[in-house]
GROMACS .gro file of C-alpha atoms in nm:
model
  264
    1MET     CA    1   0.807   2.358  -0.032
    2ASP     CA    2   0.987   2.576  -0.292
    3GLY     CA    3   0.886   2.287  -0.565
    4ARG     CA    4   1.039   2.052  -0.326
    5SER     CA    5   0.907   1.760  -0.130
    6CYS     CA    6   1.031   1.704   0.221
    7ALA     CA    7   0.974   1.410   0.495
    8GLN     CA    8   0.844   1.489   0.793
    9ILE     CA    9   0.835   1.332   1.134
   10GLY     CA   10   0.537   1.352   1.389
   11VAL     CA   11   0.625   1.381   1.746
   12ASP     CA   12   0.409   1.462   2.021
   13GLY     CA   13   0.132   1.598   1.833
   14GLY     CA   14   0.380   1.836   1.624
   15TRP     CA   15   0.543   1.797   1.282
   16HIS     CA   16   0.923   1.870   1.189
   17SER     CA   17   1.026   1.885   0.812
   18THR     CA   18   1.378   1.686   0.743
   19ALA     CA   19   1.642   1.735   0.472
   20SER     CA   20   1.481   1.394   0.314
   21ALA     CA   21   1.281   1.448  -0.009
   22ASP     CA   22   1.059   1.138   0.122
   23VAL     CA   23   1.032   0.840   0.333
   24ALA     CA   24   1.249   0.615   0.158
   25GLU     CA   25   1.512   0.871   0.156
   26LEU     CA   26   1.486   0.934   0.544
   27LEU     CA   27   1.505   0.569   0.653
   28ALA     CA   28   1.824   0.524   0.449
   29LEU     CA   29   1.995   0.800   0.747
   30PRO     CA   30   2.153   0.581   1.017
   31ARG     CA   31   1.969   0.781   1.286
   32TRP     CA   32   1.744   0.851   1.102
   33ARG     CA   33   1.449   0.818   1.360
   34GLU     CA   34   1.630   1.174   1.551
   35SER     CA   35   1.623   1.383   1.216
   36TRP     CA   36   1.340   1.583   1.363
   37ARG     CA   37   1.593   1.738   1.616
   38ALA     CA   38   1.769   1.889   1.401
   39ALA     CA   39   1.469   2.123   1.275
   40PRO     CA   40   1.237   2.348   1.429
   41GLU     CA   41   0.851   2.232   1.440
   42SER     CA   42   0.648   2.320   1.142
   43THR     CA   43   0.307   2.284   0.957
   44GLN     CA   44   0.201   1.993   0.803
   45LEU     CA   45   0.290   2.056   0.437
   46ARG     CA   46   0.018   1.969   0.166
   47SER     CA   47   0.034   1.591   0.097
   48ALA     CA   48   0.280   1.412  -0.109
   49PRO     CA   49   0.310   1.002  -0.168
   50LEU     CA   50   0.484   0.876   0.125
   51VAL     CA   51   0.740   0.717  -0.060
   52ARG     CA   52   0.881   0.844  -0.431
   53THR     CA   53   1.202   0.707  -0.481
   54ALA     CA   54   1.131   0.306  -0.368
   55ALA     CA   55   1.373   0.089  -0.563
   56LYS     CA   56   1.113  -0.208  -0.532
   57VAL     CA   57   0.741  -0.215  -0.501
   58ILE     CA   58   0.631  -0.565  -0.449
   59CYS     CA   59   0.274  -0.682  -0.403
   60CYS     CA   60   0.109  -1.009  -0.297
   61GLY     CA   61  -0.208  -1.110  -0.409
   62HIS     CA   62  -0.458  -1.372  -0.240
   63ASN     CA   63  -0.351  -1.327   0.085
   64TYR     CA   64  -0.649  -1.266   0.272
   65ARG     CA   65  -0.838  -1.582   0.340
   66ALA     CA   66  -1.185  -1.406   0.270
   67HIS     CA   67  -1.069  -1.253  -0.080
   68ILE     CA   68  -0.943  -1.613  -0.178
   69SER     CA   69  -1.300  -1.748  -0.116
   70GLU     CA   70  -1.460  -1.510  -0.304
   71MET     CA   71  -1.266  -1.547  -0.587
   72GLY     CA   72  -1.281  -1.920  -0.588
   73HIS     CA   73  -0.911  -2.025  -0.554
   74PRO     CA   74  -0.751  -2.229  -0.305
   75GLU     CA   75  -0.515  -2.157  -0.034
   76PRO     CA   76  -0.168  -2.083  -0.164
   77ARG     CA   77   0.142  -2.256  -0.058
   78HIS     CA   78   0.346  -1.994  -0.160
   79PRO     CA   79   0.286  -1.656  -0.211
   80THR     CA   80   0.163  -1.497  -0.530
   81LEU     CA   81   0.386  -1.196  -0.632
   82PHE     CA   82   0.379  -0.913  -0.879
   83ALA     CA   83   0.558  -0.595  -0.921
   84LYS     CA   84   0.448  -0.195  -0.928
   85PHE     CA   85   0.642   0.097  -1.071
   86THR     CA   86   0.719   0.354  -0.817
   87ASP     CA   87   0.528   0.590  -1.068
   88THR     CA   88   0.215   0.394  -0.943
   89LEU     CA   89   0.209   0.567  -0.630
   90THR     CA   90   0.009   0.856  -0.533
   91ALA     CA   91  -0.041   1.076  -0.241
   92TRP     CA   92  -0.341   0.935   0.033
   93ASP     CA   93  -0.575   1.265  -0.089
   94ALA     CA   94  -0.506   1.208  -0.485
   95ASP     CA   95  -0.763   1.226  -0.728
   96ILE     CA   96  -0.754   0.867  -0.960
   97VAL     CA   97  -0.810   0.930  -1.336
   98LEU     CA   98  -1.071   0.752  -1.526
   99ARG     CA   99  -0.872   0.703  -1.863
  100GLU     CA  100  -1.188   0.519  -2.042
  101PRO     CA  101  -1.535   0.468  -1.979
  102ALA     CA  102  -1.608   0.296  -1.619
  103ALA     CA  103  -1.754  -0.029  -1.808
  104VAL     CA  104  -1.430  -0.038  -2.034
  105TRP     CA  105  -1.143   0.023  -1.800
  106GLN     CA  106  -1.318  -0.160  -1.498
  107LEU     CA  107  -1.140   0.013  -1.221
  108ASP     CA  108  -1.180  -0.221  -0.891
  109TRP     CA  109  -1.120  -0.106  -0.530
  110GLU     CA  110  -0.838  -0.301  -0.290
  111ALA     CA  111  -0.751  -0.205   0.047
  112GLU     CA  112  -0.429  -0.311   0.175
  113LEU     CA  113  -0.165  -0.246   0.439
  114ALA     CA  114   0.132  -0.160   0.287
  115VAL     CA  115   0.483  -0.253   0.459
  116VAL     CA  116   0.763  -0.016   0.433
  117VAL     CA  117   1.112  -0.152   0.478
  118GLY     CA  118   1.346  -0.024   0.746
  119SER     CA  119   1.712  -0.168   0.681
  120HIS     CA  120   1.889  -0.394   0.418
  121LEU     CA  121   1.737  -0.759   0.377
  122ARG     CA  122   1.880  -1.036   0.210
  123ARG     CA  123   1.801  -1.418   0.282
  124ALA     CA  124   1.634  -1.327   0.573
  125GLU     CA  125   1.442  -1.559   0.808
  126PRO     CA  126   1.094  -1.403   0.928
  127ARG     CA  127   1.249  -1.278   1.309
  128SER     CA  128   1.509  -1.067   1.120
  129ALA     CA  129   1.261  -0.971   0.885
  130ARG     CA  130   1.000  -0.836   1.119
  131ALA     CA  131   1.297  -0.638   1.271
  132ALA     CA  132   1.351  -0.500   0.939
  133ILE     CA  133   1.009  -0.328   0.910
  134ALA     CA  134   1.012   0.081   0.968
  135GLY     CA  135   0.640   0.052   0.986
  136TYR     CA  136   0.324   0.025   0.800
  137ALA     CA  137   0.049   0.261   0.564
  138VAL     CA  138  -0.267   0.258   0.450
  139ALA     CA  139  -0.261   0.160   0.060
  140ASN     CA  140  -0.537   0.119  -0.192
  141ASP     CA  141  -0.441  -0.143  -0.485
  142PHE     CA  142  -0.646   0.019  -0.751
  143SER     CA  143  -0.698  -0.253  -1.012
  144VAL     CA  144  -0.788  -0.194  -1.432
  145ARG     CA  145  -0.972  -0.520  -1.442
  146SER     CA  146  -1.006  -0.503  -1.824
  147ARG     CA  147  -0.621  -0.498  -1.840
  148GLN     CA  148  -0.534  -0.754  -1.578
  149ARG     CA  149  -0.756  -1.026  -1.758
  150ARG     CA  150  -0.588  -1.015  -2.079
  151THR     CA  151  -0.337  -1.232  -1.986
  152SER     CA  152  -0.210  -1.463  -1.692
  153GLN     CA  153   0.032  -1.159  -1.579
  154TRP     CA  154  -0.101  -0.920  -1.393
  155LEU     CA  155   0.123  -0.609  -1.449
  156GLN     CA  156  -0.074  -0.405  -1.689
  157GLY     CA  157  -0.361  -0.413  -1.474
  158LYS     CA  158  -0.184  -0.322  -1.169
  159ALA     CA  159   0.072  -0.071  -1.297
  160PHE     CA  160  -0.118   0.247  -1.431
  161GLU     CA  161   0.045   0.551  -1.328
  162ALA     CA  162  -0.062   0.732  -1.023
  163THR     CA  163  -0.321   0.485  -0.943
  164THR     CA  164  -0.182   0.359  -0.578
  165PRO     CA  165  -0.243   0.597  -0.319
  166LEU     CA  166  -0.014   0.558  -0.002
  167GLY     CA  167  -0.020   0.694   0.345
  168PRO     CA  168  -0.118   0.925   0.511
  169ASP     CA  169   0.156   0.875   0.716
  170LEU     CA  170   0.416   0.561   0.811
  171VAL     CA  171   0.332   0.433   1.170
  172THR     CA  172   0.635   0.321   1.313
  173ALA     CA  173   0.641  -0.110   1.373
  174ASP     CA  174   0.717   0.029   1.750
  175GLU     CA  175   0.371   0.156   1.750
  176ILE     CA  176   0.123  -0.096   1.599
  177ASP     CA  177   0.133  -0.449   1.541
  178PRO     CA  178  -0.079  -0.614   1.264
  179ALA     CA  179  -0.078  -0.961   1.407
  180ASP     CA  180  -0.307  -0.805   1.643
  181GLY     CA  181  -0.555  -0.780   1.409
  182LEU     CA  182  -0.632  -0.439   1.280
  183ARG     CA  183  -0.957  -0.363   1.085
  184ILE     CA  184  -0.916  -0.303   0.734
  185SER     CA  185  -1.214  -0.134   0.523
  186CYS     CA  186  -1.323   0.055   0.214
  187ARG     CA  187  -1.613   0.281   0.150
  188VAL     CA  188  -1.708   0.417  -0.195
  189ASN     CA  189  -1.959   0.696  -0.179
  190GLY     CA  190  -2.004   0.630   0.226
  191VAL     CA  191  -2.118   0.270   0.191
  192GLU     CA  192  -1.874  -0.029   0.344
  193VAL     CA  193  -1.796  -0.245   0.017
  194GLN     CA  194  -1.489  -0.419   0.217
  195ASP     CA  195  -1.455  -0.510   0.624
  196GLY     CA  196  -1.170  -0.759   0.692
  197CYS     CA  197  -0.902  -0.766   0.947
  198THR     CA  198  -0.537  -0.803   0.903
  199GLY     CA  199  -0.578  -1.110   1.124
  200ASP     CA  200  -0.717  -1.314   0.793
  201LEU     CA  201  -0.404  -1.277   0.641
  202VAL     CA  202  -0.215  -1.604   0.530
  203PHE     CA  203   0.151  -1.473   0.479
  204SER     CA  204   0.223  -1.222   0.763
  205PRO     CA  205   0.426  -0.888   0.658
  206ALA     CA  206   0.708  -1.071   0.840
  207GLU     CA  207   0.694  -1.371   0.640
  208LEU     CA  208   0.636  -1.215   0.317
  209LEU     CA  209   0.987  -0.983   0.351
  210SER     CA  210   1.133  -1.318   0.466
  211TYR     CA  211   1.036  -1.460   0.137
  212ILE     CA  212   1.095  -1.180  -0.091
  213SER     CA  213   1.423  -1.108   0.051
  214ASP     CA  214   1.532  -1.498  -0.059
  215PHE     CA  215   1.554  -1.420  -0.405
  216THR     CA  216   1.586  -1.012  -0.409
  217PRO     CA  217   1.734  -0.773  -0.159
  218LEU     CA  218   1.536  -0.512   0.023
  219ARG     CA  219   1.638  -0.176   0.106
  220PRO     CA  220   1.536   0.099   0.332
  221GLY     CA  221   1.206   0.275   0.180
  222ASP     CA  222   1.082  -0.058  -0.058
  223VAL     CA  223   0.722  -0.114  -0.013
  224VAL     CA  224   0.546  -0.442   0.012
  225LEU     CA  225   0.176  -0.439  -0.024
  226THR     CA  226   0.033  -0.763   0.152
  227GLY     CA  227  -0.257  -0.819  -0.028
  228THR     CA  228  -0.655  -0.727   0.016
  229PRO     CA  229  -0.943  -0.863   0.215
  230GLY     CA  230  -1.291  -0.985   0.076
  231GLY     CA  231  -1.533  -0.735  -0.106
  232VAL     CA  232  -1.389  -0.637  -0.430
  233GLY     CA  233  -1.592  -0.481  -0.704
  234ALA     CA  234  -1.464  -0.784  -0.963
  235ALA     CA  235  -1.624  -1.077  -0.697
  236ARG     CA  236  -1.982  -0.891  -0.706
  237ILE     CA  237  -2.279  -1.083  -0.897
  238PRO     CA  238  -2.306  -0.877  -1.094
  239ALA     CA  239  -1.964  -0.713  -1.087
  240ARG     CA  240  -1.917  -0.328  -0.942
  241TYR     CA  241  -1.660  -0.097  -1.075
  242LEU     CA  242  -1.602   0.254  -1.015
  243GLU     CA  243  -1.736   0.529  -1.178
  244VAL     CA  244  -1.634   0.948  -1.207
  245GLY     CA  245  -1.748   1.090  -0.942
  246ASP     CA  246  -1.704   0.816  -0.667
  247VAL     CA  247  -1.521   0.868  -0.372
  248VAL     CA  248  -1.322   0.576  -0.241
  249GLU     CA  249  -1.231   0.586   0.134
  250THR     CA  250  -0.960   0.329   0.268
  251GLU     CA  251  -0.878   0.289   0.634
  252ILE     CA  252  -0.688   0.057   0.902
  253GLU     CA  253  -0.765   0.072   1.207
  254GLY     CA  254  -0.461   0.299   1.416
  255ILE     CA  255  -0.249   0.386   1.092
  256GLY     CA  256  -0.463   0.601   0.871
  257LEU     CA  257  -0.737   0.692   0.599
  258LEU     CA  258  -0.692   0.774   0.242
  259ARG     CA  259  -0.958   0.951   0.050
  260ASN     CA  260  -0.943   0.917  -0.343
  261ARG     CA  261  -1.212   1.065  -0.582
  262ILE     CA  262  -1.238   0.910  -0.899
  263VAL     CA  263  -1.206   1.187  -1.202
  264ALA     CA  264  -1.244   1.179  -1.562
   0.00000   0.00000   0.00000
């Protein structure tokens, strides 16, 4: 829209553009759920990152029991956390750029449930943290394993620009609950490589937000990625990584579908 982005709200099958540049800016409004009433119905615009201005993007590793098992780790007592930067986020249908030959870069898929924070949290109990969840989206934490393994710190393998598609929509927390056990899957060129369930999470979204808010405040529009189920390429024998031309589809039941092509 004139070179700008805007958040849209879907109501009864129709889309209404808001004055907010993205979902994070929209969620900062006291009555964001009513924002659509001030705008006429519009067509759905071309895709953009669901969140562009998140102050924090925090991720949890080793949070699905099946993935913990395939990687040969014990079940953690506390969440294993790392951070991303906002410019790692990209649109649900964006191309993912393979910057080096596949065998060198070792780009891996990781289907993830994303939680978007809807109100301020600081040292919150799980019940308060759950009430502060604005909603859920689909993400894929594409990981550059060759960089991730250089040290014991994962940041450099997780923070490449425009490698974390997020979307396609924010499904509000009153519409869906991961505690019901939602199917989460990933396909590469139509072949299923991950098939898990949010009921396999060690730490629930509310527990993660509570734990995180104990050491850093969370604000509307912040994003928390909750981990990936079993089936990643690095755990296969032999390991399998993505190549130019591969199409990766990431889907969570009742939330949505990402479709990303790997390009040179």
